[in-house]
Coordinates of C-alpha atoms in Angstrom, one line a residue:
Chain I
X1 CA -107.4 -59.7 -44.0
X2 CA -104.5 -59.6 -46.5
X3 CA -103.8 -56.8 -48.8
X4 CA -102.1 -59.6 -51.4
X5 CA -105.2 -61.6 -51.7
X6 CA -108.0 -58.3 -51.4
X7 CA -106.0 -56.5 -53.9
X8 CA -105.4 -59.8 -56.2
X9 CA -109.8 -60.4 -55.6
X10 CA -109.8 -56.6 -56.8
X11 CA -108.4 -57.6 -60.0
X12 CA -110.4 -60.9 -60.4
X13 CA -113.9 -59.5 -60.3
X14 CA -112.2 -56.8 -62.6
X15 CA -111.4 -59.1 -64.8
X16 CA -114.5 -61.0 -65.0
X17 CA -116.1 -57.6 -65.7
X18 CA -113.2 -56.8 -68.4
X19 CA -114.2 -60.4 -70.5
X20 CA -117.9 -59.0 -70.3
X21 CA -118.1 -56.1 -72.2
X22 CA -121.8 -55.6 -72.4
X23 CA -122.3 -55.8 -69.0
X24 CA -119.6 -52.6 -68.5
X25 CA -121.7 -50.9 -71.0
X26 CA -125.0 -51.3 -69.6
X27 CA -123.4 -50.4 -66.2
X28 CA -122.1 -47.4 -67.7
X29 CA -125.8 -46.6 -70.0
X30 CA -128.4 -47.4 -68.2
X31 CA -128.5 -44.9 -65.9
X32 CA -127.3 -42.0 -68.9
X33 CA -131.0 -43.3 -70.8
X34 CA -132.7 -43.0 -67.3
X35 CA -131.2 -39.6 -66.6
X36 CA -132.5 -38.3 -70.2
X37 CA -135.5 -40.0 -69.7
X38 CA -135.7 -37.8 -66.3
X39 CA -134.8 -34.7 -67.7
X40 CA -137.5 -34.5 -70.3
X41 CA -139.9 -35.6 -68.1
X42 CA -139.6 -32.2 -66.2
X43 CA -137.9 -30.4 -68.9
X44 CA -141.3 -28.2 -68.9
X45 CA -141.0 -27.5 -64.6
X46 CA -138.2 -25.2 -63.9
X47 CA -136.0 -26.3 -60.9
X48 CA -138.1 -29.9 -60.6
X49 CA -134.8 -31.6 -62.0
X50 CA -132.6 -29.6 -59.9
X51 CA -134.4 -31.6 -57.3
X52 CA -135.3 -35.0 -58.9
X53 CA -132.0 -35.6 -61.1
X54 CA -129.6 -35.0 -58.7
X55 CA -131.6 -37.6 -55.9
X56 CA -131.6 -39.7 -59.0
X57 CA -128.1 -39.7 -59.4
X58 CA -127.2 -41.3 -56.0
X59 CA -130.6 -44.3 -56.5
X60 CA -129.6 -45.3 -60.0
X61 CA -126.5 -46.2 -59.4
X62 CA -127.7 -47.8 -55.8
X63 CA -130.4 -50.2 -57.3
X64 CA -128.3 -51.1 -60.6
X65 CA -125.0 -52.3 -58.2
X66 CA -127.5 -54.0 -55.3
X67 CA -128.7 -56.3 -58.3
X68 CA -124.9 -56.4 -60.2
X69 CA -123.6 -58.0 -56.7
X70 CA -126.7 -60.1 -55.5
X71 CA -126.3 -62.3 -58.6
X72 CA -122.5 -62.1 -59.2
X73 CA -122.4 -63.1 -55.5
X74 CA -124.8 -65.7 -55.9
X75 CA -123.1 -67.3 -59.2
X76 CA -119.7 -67.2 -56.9
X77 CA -121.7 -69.7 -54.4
X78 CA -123.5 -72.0 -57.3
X79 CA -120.6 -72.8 -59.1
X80 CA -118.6 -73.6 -56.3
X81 CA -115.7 -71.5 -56.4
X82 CA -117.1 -70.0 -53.1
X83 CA -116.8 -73.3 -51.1
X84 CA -113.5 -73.5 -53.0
X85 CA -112.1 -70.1 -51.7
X86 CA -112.9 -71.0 -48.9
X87 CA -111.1 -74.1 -48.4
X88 CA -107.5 -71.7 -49.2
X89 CA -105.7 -69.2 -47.3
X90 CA -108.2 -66.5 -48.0
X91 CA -110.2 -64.7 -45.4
X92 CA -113.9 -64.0 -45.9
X93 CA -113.2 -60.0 -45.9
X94 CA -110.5 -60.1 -48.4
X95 CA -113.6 -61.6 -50.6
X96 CA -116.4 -59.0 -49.6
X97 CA -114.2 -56.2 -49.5
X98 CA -112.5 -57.1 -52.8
X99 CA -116.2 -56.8 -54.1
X100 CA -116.7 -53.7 -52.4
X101 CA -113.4 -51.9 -54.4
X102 CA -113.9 -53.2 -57.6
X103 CA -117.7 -52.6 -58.4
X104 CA -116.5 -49.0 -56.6
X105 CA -114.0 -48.5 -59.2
X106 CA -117.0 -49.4 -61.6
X107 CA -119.6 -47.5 -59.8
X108 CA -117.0 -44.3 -59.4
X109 CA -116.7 -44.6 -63.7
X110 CA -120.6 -44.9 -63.6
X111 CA -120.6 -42.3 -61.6
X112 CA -118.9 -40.0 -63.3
X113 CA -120.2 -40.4 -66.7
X114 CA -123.8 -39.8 -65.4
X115 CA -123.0 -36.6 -63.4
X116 CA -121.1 -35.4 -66.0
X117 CA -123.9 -35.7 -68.0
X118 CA -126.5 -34.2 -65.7
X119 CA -124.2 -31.0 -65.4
X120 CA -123.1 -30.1 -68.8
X121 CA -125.9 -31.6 -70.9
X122 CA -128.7 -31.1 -68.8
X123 CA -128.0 -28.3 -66.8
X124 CA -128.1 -29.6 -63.2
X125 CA -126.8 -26.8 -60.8
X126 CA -125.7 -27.2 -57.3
X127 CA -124.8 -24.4 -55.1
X128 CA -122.2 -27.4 -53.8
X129 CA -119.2 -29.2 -55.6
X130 CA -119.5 -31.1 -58.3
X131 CA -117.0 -33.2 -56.7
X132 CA -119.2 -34.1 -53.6
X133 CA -122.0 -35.0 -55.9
X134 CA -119.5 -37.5 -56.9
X135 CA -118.9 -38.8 -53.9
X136 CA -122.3 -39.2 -52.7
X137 CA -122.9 -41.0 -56.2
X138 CA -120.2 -43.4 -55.6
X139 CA -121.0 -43.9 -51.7
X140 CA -124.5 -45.0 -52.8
X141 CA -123.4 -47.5 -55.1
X142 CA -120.7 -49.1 -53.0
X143 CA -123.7 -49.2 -50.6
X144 CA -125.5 -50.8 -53.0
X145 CA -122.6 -53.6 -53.5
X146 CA -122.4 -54.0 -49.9
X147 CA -125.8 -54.5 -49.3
X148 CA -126.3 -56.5 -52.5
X149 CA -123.6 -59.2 -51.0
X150 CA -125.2 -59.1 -47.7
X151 CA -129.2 -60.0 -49.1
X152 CA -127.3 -63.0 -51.6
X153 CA -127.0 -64.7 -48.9
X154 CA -130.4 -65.2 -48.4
X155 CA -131.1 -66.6 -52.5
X156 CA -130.8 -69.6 -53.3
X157 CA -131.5 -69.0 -56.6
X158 CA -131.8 -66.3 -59.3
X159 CA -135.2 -66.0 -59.4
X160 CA -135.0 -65.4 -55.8
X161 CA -131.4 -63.3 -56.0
X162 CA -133.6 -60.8 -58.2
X163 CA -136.6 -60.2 -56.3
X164 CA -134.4 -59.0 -53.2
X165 CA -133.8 -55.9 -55.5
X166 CA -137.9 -54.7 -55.3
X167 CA -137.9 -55.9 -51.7
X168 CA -134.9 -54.1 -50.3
X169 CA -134.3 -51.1 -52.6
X170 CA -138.0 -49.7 -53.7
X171 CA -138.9 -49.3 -50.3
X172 CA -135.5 -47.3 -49.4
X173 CA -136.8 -45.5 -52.5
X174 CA -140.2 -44.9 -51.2
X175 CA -139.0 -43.5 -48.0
X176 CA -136.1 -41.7 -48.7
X177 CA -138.0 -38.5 -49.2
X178 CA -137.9 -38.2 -52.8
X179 CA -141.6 -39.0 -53.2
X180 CA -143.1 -37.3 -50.1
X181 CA -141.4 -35.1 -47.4
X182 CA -140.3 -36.8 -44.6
X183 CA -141.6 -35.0 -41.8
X184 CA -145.1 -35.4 -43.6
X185 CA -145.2 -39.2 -42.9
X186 CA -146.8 -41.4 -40.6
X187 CA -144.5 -41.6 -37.5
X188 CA -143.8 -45.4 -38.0
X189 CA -142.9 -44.7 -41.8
X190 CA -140.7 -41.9 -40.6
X191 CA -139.4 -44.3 -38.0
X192 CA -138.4 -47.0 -41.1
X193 CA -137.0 -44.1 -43.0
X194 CA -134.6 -43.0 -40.2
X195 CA -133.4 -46.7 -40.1
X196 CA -133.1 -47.0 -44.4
X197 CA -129.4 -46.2 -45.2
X198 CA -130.5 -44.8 -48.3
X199 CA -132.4 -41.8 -46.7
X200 CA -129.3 -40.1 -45.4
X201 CA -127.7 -41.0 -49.0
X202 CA -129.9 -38.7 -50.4
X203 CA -130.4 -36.2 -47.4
X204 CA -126.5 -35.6 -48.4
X205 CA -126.8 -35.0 -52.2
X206 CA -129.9 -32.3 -50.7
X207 CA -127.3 -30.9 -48.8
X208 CA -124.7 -30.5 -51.3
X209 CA -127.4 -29.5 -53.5
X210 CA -128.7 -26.6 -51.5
X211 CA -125.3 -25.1 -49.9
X212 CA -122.4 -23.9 -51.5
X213 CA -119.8 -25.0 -48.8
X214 CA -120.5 -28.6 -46.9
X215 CA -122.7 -28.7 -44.0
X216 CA -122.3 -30.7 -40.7
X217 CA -125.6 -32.5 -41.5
X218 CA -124.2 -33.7 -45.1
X219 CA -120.8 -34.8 -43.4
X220 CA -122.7 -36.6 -40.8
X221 CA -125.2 -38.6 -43.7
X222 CA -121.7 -39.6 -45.5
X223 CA -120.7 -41.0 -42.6
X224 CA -123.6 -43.0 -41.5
X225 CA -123.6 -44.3 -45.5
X226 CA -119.7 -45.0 -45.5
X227 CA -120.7 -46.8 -41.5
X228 CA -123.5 -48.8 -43.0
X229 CA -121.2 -49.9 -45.8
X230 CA -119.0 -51.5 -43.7
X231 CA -121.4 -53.0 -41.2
X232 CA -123.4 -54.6 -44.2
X233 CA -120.3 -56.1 -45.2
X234 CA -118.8 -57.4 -42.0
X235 CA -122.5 -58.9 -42.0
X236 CA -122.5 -60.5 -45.4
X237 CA -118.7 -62.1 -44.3
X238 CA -120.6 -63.3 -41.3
X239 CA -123.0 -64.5 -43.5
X240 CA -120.4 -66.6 -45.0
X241 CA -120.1 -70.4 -43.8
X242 CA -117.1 -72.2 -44.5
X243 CA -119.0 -75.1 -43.3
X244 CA -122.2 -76.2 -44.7
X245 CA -124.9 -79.5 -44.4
Chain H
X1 CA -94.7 -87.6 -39.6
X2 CA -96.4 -90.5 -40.8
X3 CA -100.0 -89.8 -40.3
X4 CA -101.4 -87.2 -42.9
X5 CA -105.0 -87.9 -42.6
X6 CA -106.9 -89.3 -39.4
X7 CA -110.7 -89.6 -39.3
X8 CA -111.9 -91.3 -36.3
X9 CA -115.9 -92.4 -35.5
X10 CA -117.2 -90.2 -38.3
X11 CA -120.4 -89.4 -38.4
X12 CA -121.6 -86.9 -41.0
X13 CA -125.7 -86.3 -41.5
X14 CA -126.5 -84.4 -44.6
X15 CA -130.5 -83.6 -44.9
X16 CA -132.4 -86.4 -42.8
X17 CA -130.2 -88.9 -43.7
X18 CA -127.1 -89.9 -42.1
X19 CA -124.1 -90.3 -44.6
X20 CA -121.5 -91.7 -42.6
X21 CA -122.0 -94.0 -40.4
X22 CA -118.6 -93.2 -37.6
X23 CA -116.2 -94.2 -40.2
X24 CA -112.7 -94.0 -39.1
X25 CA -109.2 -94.7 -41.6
X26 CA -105.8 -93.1 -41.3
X27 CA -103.6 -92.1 -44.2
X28 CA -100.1 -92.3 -44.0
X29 CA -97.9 -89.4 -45.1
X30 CA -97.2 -89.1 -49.3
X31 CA -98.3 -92.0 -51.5
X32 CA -101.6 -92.0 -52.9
X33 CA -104.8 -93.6 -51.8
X34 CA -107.4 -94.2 -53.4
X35 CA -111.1 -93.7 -52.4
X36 CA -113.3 -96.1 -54.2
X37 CA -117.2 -96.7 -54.6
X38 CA -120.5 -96.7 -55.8
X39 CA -121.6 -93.5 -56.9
X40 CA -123.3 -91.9 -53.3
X41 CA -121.6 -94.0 -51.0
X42 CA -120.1 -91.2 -49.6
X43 CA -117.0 -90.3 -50.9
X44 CA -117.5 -86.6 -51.4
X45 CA -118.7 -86.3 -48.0
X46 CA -115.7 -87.8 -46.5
X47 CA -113.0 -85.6 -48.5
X48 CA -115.3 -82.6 -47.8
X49 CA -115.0 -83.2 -44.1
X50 CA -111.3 -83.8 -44.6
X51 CA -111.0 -80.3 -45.9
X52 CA -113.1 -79.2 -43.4
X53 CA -116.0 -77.7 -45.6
X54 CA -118.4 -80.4 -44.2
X55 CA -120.8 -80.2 -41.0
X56 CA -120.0 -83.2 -39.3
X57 CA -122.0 -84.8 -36.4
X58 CA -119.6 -86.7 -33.9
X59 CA -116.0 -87.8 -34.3
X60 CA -112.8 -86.0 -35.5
X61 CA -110.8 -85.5 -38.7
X62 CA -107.3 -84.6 -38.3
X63 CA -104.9 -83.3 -40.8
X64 CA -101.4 -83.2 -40.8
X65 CA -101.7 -82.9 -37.1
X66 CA -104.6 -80.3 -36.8
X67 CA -108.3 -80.1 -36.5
X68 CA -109.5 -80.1 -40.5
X69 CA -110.2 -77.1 -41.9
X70 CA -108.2 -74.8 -39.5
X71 CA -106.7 -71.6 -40.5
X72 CA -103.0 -73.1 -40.6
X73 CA -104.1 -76.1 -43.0
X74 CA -105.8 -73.9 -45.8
X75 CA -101.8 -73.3 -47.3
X76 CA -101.1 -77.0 -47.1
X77 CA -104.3 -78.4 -48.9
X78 CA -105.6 -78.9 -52.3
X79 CA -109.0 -79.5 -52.8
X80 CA -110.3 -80.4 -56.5
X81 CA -114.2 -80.4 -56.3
X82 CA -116.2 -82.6 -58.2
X83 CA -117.8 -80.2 -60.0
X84 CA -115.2 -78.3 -61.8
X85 CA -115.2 -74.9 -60.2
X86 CA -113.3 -72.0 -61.6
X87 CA -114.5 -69.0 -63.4
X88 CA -115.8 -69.9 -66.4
X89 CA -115.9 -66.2 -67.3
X90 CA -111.8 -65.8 -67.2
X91 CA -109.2 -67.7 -69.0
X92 CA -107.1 -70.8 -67.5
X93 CA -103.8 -68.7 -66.9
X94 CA -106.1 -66.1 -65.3
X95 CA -107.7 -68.4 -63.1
X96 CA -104.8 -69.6 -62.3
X97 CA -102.9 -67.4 -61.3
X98 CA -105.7 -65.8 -59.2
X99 CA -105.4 -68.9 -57.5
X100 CA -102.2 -68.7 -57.1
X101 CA -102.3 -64.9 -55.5
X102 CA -103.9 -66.3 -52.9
X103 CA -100.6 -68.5 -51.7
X104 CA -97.9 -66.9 -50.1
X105 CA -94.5 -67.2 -52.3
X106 CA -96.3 -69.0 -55.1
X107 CA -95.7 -67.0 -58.3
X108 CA -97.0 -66.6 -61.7
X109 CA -94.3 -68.9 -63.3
X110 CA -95.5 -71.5 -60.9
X111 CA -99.4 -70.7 -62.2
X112 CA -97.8 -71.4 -65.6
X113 CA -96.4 -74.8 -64.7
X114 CA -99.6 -76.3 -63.2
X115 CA -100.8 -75.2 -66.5
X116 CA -98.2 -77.1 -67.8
X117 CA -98.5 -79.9 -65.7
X118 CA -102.4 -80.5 -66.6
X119 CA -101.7 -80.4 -70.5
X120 CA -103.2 -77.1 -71.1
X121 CA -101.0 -74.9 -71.8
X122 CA -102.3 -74.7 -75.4
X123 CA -105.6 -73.1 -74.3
X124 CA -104.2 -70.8 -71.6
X125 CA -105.4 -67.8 -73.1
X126 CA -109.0 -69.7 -73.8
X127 CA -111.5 -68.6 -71.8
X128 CA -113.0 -71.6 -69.7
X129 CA -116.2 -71.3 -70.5
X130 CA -115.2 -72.2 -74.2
X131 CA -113.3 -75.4 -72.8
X132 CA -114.5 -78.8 -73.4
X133 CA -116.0 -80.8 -70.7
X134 CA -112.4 -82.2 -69.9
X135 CA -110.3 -79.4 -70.4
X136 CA -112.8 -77.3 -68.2
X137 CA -111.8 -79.7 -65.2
X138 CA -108.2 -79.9 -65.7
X139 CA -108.1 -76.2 -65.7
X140 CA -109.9 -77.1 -61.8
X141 CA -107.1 -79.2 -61.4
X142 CA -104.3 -76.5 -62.2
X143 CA -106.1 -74.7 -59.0
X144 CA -105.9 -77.0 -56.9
X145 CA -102.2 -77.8 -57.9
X146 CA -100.8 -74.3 -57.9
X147 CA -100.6 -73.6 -54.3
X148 CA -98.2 -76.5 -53.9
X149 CA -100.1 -78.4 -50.9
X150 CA -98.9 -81.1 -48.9
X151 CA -102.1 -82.4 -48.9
X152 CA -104.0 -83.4 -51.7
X153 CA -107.9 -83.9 -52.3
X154 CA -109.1 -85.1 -55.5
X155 CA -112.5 -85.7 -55.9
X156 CA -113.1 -87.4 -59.5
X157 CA -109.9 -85.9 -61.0
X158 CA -109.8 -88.1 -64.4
X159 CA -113.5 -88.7 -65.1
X160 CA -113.9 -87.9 -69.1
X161 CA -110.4 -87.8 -69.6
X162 CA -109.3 -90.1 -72.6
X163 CA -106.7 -92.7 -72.0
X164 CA -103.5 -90.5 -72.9
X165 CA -104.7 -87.5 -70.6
X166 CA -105.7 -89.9 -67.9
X167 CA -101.7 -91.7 -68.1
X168 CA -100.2 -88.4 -67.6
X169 CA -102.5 -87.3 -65.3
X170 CA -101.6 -90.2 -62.8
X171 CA -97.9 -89.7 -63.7
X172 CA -98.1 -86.4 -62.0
X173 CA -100.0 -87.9 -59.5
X174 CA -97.0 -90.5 -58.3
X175 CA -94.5 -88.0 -59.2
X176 CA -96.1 -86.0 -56.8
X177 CA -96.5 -88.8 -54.4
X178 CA -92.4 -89.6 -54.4
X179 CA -91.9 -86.2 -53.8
X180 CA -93.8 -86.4 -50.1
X181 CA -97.5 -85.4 -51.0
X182 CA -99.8 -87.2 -49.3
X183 CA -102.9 -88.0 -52.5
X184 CA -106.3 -89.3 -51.4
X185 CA -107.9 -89.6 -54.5
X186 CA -111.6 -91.0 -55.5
X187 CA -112.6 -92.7 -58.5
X188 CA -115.6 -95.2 -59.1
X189 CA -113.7 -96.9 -61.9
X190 CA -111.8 -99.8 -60.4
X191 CA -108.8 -100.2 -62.8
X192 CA -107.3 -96.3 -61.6
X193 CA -107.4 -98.5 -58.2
X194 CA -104.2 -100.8 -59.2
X195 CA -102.4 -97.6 -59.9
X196 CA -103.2 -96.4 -55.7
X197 CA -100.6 -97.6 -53.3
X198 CA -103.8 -98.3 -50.6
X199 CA -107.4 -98.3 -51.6
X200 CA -109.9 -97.6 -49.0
X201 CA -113.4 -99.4 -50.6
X202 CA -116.3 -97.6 -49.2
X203 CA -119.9 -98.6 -49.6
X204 CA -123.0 -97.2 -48.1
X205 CA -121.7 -94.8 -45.9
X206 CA -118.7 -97.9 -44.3
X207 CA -115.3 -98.8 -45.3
X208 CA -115.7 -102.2 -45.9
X209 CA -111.6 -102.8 -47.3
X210 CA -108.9 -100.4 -46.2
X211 CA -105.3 -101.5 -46.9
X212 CA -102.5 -101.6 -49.3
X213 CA -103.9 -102.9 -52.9
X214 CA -102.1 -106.0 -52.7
X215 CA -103.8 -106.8 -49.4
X216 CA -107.2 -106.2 -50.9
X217 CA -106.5 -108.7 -53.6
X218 CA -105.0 -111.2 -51.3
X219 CA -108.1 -111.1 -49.0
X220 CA -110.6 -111.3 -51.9
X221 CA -108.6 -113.9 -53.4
X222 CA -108.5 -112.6 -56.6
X223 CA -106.4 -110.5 -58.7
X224 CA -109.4 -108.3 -60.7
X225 CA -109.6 -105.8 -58.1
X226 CA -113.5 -105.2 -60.0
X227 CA -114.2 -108.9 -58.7
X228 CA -112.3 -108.1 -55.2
X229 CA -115.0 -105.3 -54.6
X230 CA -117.9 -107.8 -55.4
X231 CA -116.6 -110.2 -53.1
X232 CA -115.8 -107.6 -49.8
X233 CA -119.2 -106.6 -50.7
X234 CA -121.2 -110.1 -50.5
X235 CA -118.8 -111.1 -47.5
X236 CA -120.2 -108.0 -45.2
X237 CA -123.7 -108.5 -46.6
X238 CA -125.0 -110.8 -43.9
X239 CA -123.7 -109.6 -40.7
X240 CA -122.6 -105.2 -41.0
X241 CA -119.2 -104.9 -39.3
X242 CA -117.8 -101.7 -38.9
X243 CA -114.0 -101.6 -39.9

């Protein structure tokens, strides 16, 4: 890997983003309308979006950047700039990882704007940091982009790219605990769950959510999401022929 | 050195079908060669498995001395896809100079001469998408110029260029060629082939001519190096010999 070339990929997929200005605000909107959305749905329940709004600020931002990568990824192999970057002196982590820190720095302004919002407009308290809330927000996303890179891999095409998004991220969703308690599942679903990187995503915003200083169960989940980060992205770079038929 | 390029025995099989057929040519250092044929005879396979992006089933390509496609060659070669392919999403000076980042020592100032040297440095701030057809793949070109390469891989580089474009377009092509690049450049229009140095004619998968462009005409006996192809053609019909 060469810090030139990740930090110079950095700034490409930046700018791509920069020249697309709808695309930054939808990034930045959609999951502010699906937070207010959220917040009057339970705005009758006391406590309910203590719970729910502050799981759903770690998934929104985790679906919206799997599906953001899978088809930026796959539009850098159809046009053939991928075959092309691979033919000059860059390294296939420089690409992945460059992908990984720019939609970051997008997912960390994402981030931010919807927590924001969830405190100050709609109330959300935490007995933890704002600032961890944060960083469980952003970790989810980048998780999102690094799985998101991985699964292109597997699309051919667009139609295909896109339907990786209900296959890999609903059922994280469906597990994670936000619909049903954990311990309350069938021993094989709690099996899957223990495996979906997304159920210790949200195990850590409980955490931060329930106790005023960080525990050693939320420091462990934020490192088994930062681990499965990088693991999904050394896969997606083995993913990555320079060779093909 | 004198050998840039040496294939030998090639045999590349894309899908069920075999491509190439254990092809083998060798390109000397600087001056450019041309790489002529019939549309799917196999001309983006070979330059693909010169730059080392192509699965290959038996035989060797070596350039500049190494196995194609190692990590010490992807400094020294330029590749130029058929297909243009560059972000149509930035401008030409961005693309550009992100290609250029990813060189050692090349600078911006040297993004914004191959911009120069490919006639666009009118539209530098345009974003490619907006380009026309031609413009689109001379801002392809710029990329695969910027990085300075010793070795040079143009696939197609003038198609839809007008006449003007396509003059100064080959002047930087034997400019570069004087200064000690070695060019291997394809083309199914014939009369860019007067303006190679060697001309390797390829045809279903076989070389069927692979020498100096005078040499081609002599052994076709004629000067129209259209008519030359016609003839190598019709003399290999009956009996296939591999060059």
């Amino acid at each position: 890997m060469s810090p030139r070339i990740l930090f110079s990929t950095t700034r490409r997929v930046l700018t791509q983003l920069r020249h697309d200005k709808r695309t930054l605000a939808l990034v930045v909107l959609v999951p502010v309308v699906l937070l207010t959305l959220v917040y009057y749905l339970f705005e009758k329940q006391p406590g309910v979006f203590n719970e729910i709004g502050l799981i759903m600020l770690g998934l929104f931002p985790f679906a919206i950047m799997f599906l953001i990568t899978s088809i930026a990824m796959l539009r850098e192999r159809t046009s053939g700039t991928l075959e092309r970057l691979l033919t000059t002196p860059l390294n296939k982590p420089d690409l992945l990882f460059g992908y990984g820190l720019s939609f970051g720095l997008v997912a960390a302004v994402q981030a931010g704007v919807a927590t924001g919002l969830a405190y100050w407009a709609f109330n959300l308290s935490t007995a933890g940091t704002t600032g961890l809330v944060i960083v469980f927000a952003v970790a989810d996303a980048i998780l999102g982009v690094a799985l998101g890179l991985f699964f292109s891999a597997f699309a051919r095409t667009e139609f295909q790219a896109v339907q990786f998004m209900p296959l890999v991220v609903f059922p994280q969703i469906f597990l994670c605990g936000l619909f049903a308690p954990r311990d309350q599942m069938a021993g094989w679903m709690q099996a899957l769950s223990k495996v979906m990187p997304l159920t210790y995503a949200v195990q850590g915003l409980q955490e931060v959510g329930a106790h005023v200083d960080p525990t050693p169960l939320m420091w462990r989940d934020l490192i088994i999401v930062v681990g499965c980060i990088v693991l999904a992205l050394s896969f997606a770079a083995a993913t990555l022929r320079r060779r093909t038929d | 050195m004198d050998v840039a390029i040496e294939v030998r025995d090639l045999v590349v099989v894309r899908g069920h079908k075999e491509v190439l057929h254990g092809i083998g040519t060798s390109v000397a250092t600087g001056g450019v060669t041309g790489l002529l044929g019939p549309s799917g005879s196999g001309k983006t396979t070979l330059m693909r498995a010169i730059v080392g992006v192509q699965k290959v089933r038996s035989g060797s390509v070596t350039v500049l001395g190494q196995p194609a496609g190692s990590a010490a060659l992807r400094s020294r070669i330029g590749y130029l896809t058929q297909a243009p392919s560059v972000y149509a999403d930035m401008t030409v000076r961005e693309n550009v100079r992100y290609f250029a980042s990813l060189y050692k020592g090349v600078t911006r100032a040297d993004a914004d001469r191959a911009i120069a040297d490919v006639g666009l440095s009118d539209a530098a701030n345009q974003m490619v998408g907006s380009l026309s057809g031609g413009q689109f793949s001379r801002a392809s070109l710029a990329c695969a110029l910027v990085g300075r390469p010793d070795v040079l891989i143009l696939d197609e580089p003038t198609v839809g260029l007008d006449p003007v474009l396509r003059e100064e377009l080959w002047r930087k092509f034997r400019e570069l060629a004087a200064s000690g690049v070695t060019l291997l450049v394809s083309s199914h229009v014939m009369d860019e082939a007067g303006r190679c140095d060697r001309l390797i004619l390829i045809r279903e998968g076989r070389i069927i001519a692979d020498d100096t462009v005078d040499a081609v005409r002599r052994a076709a006996d004629t000067h129209d190096l259209d008519e030359a192809f016609l003839r190598l053609i019709r003399a290999q019909e009956p009996v296939e010999v591999a060059s």
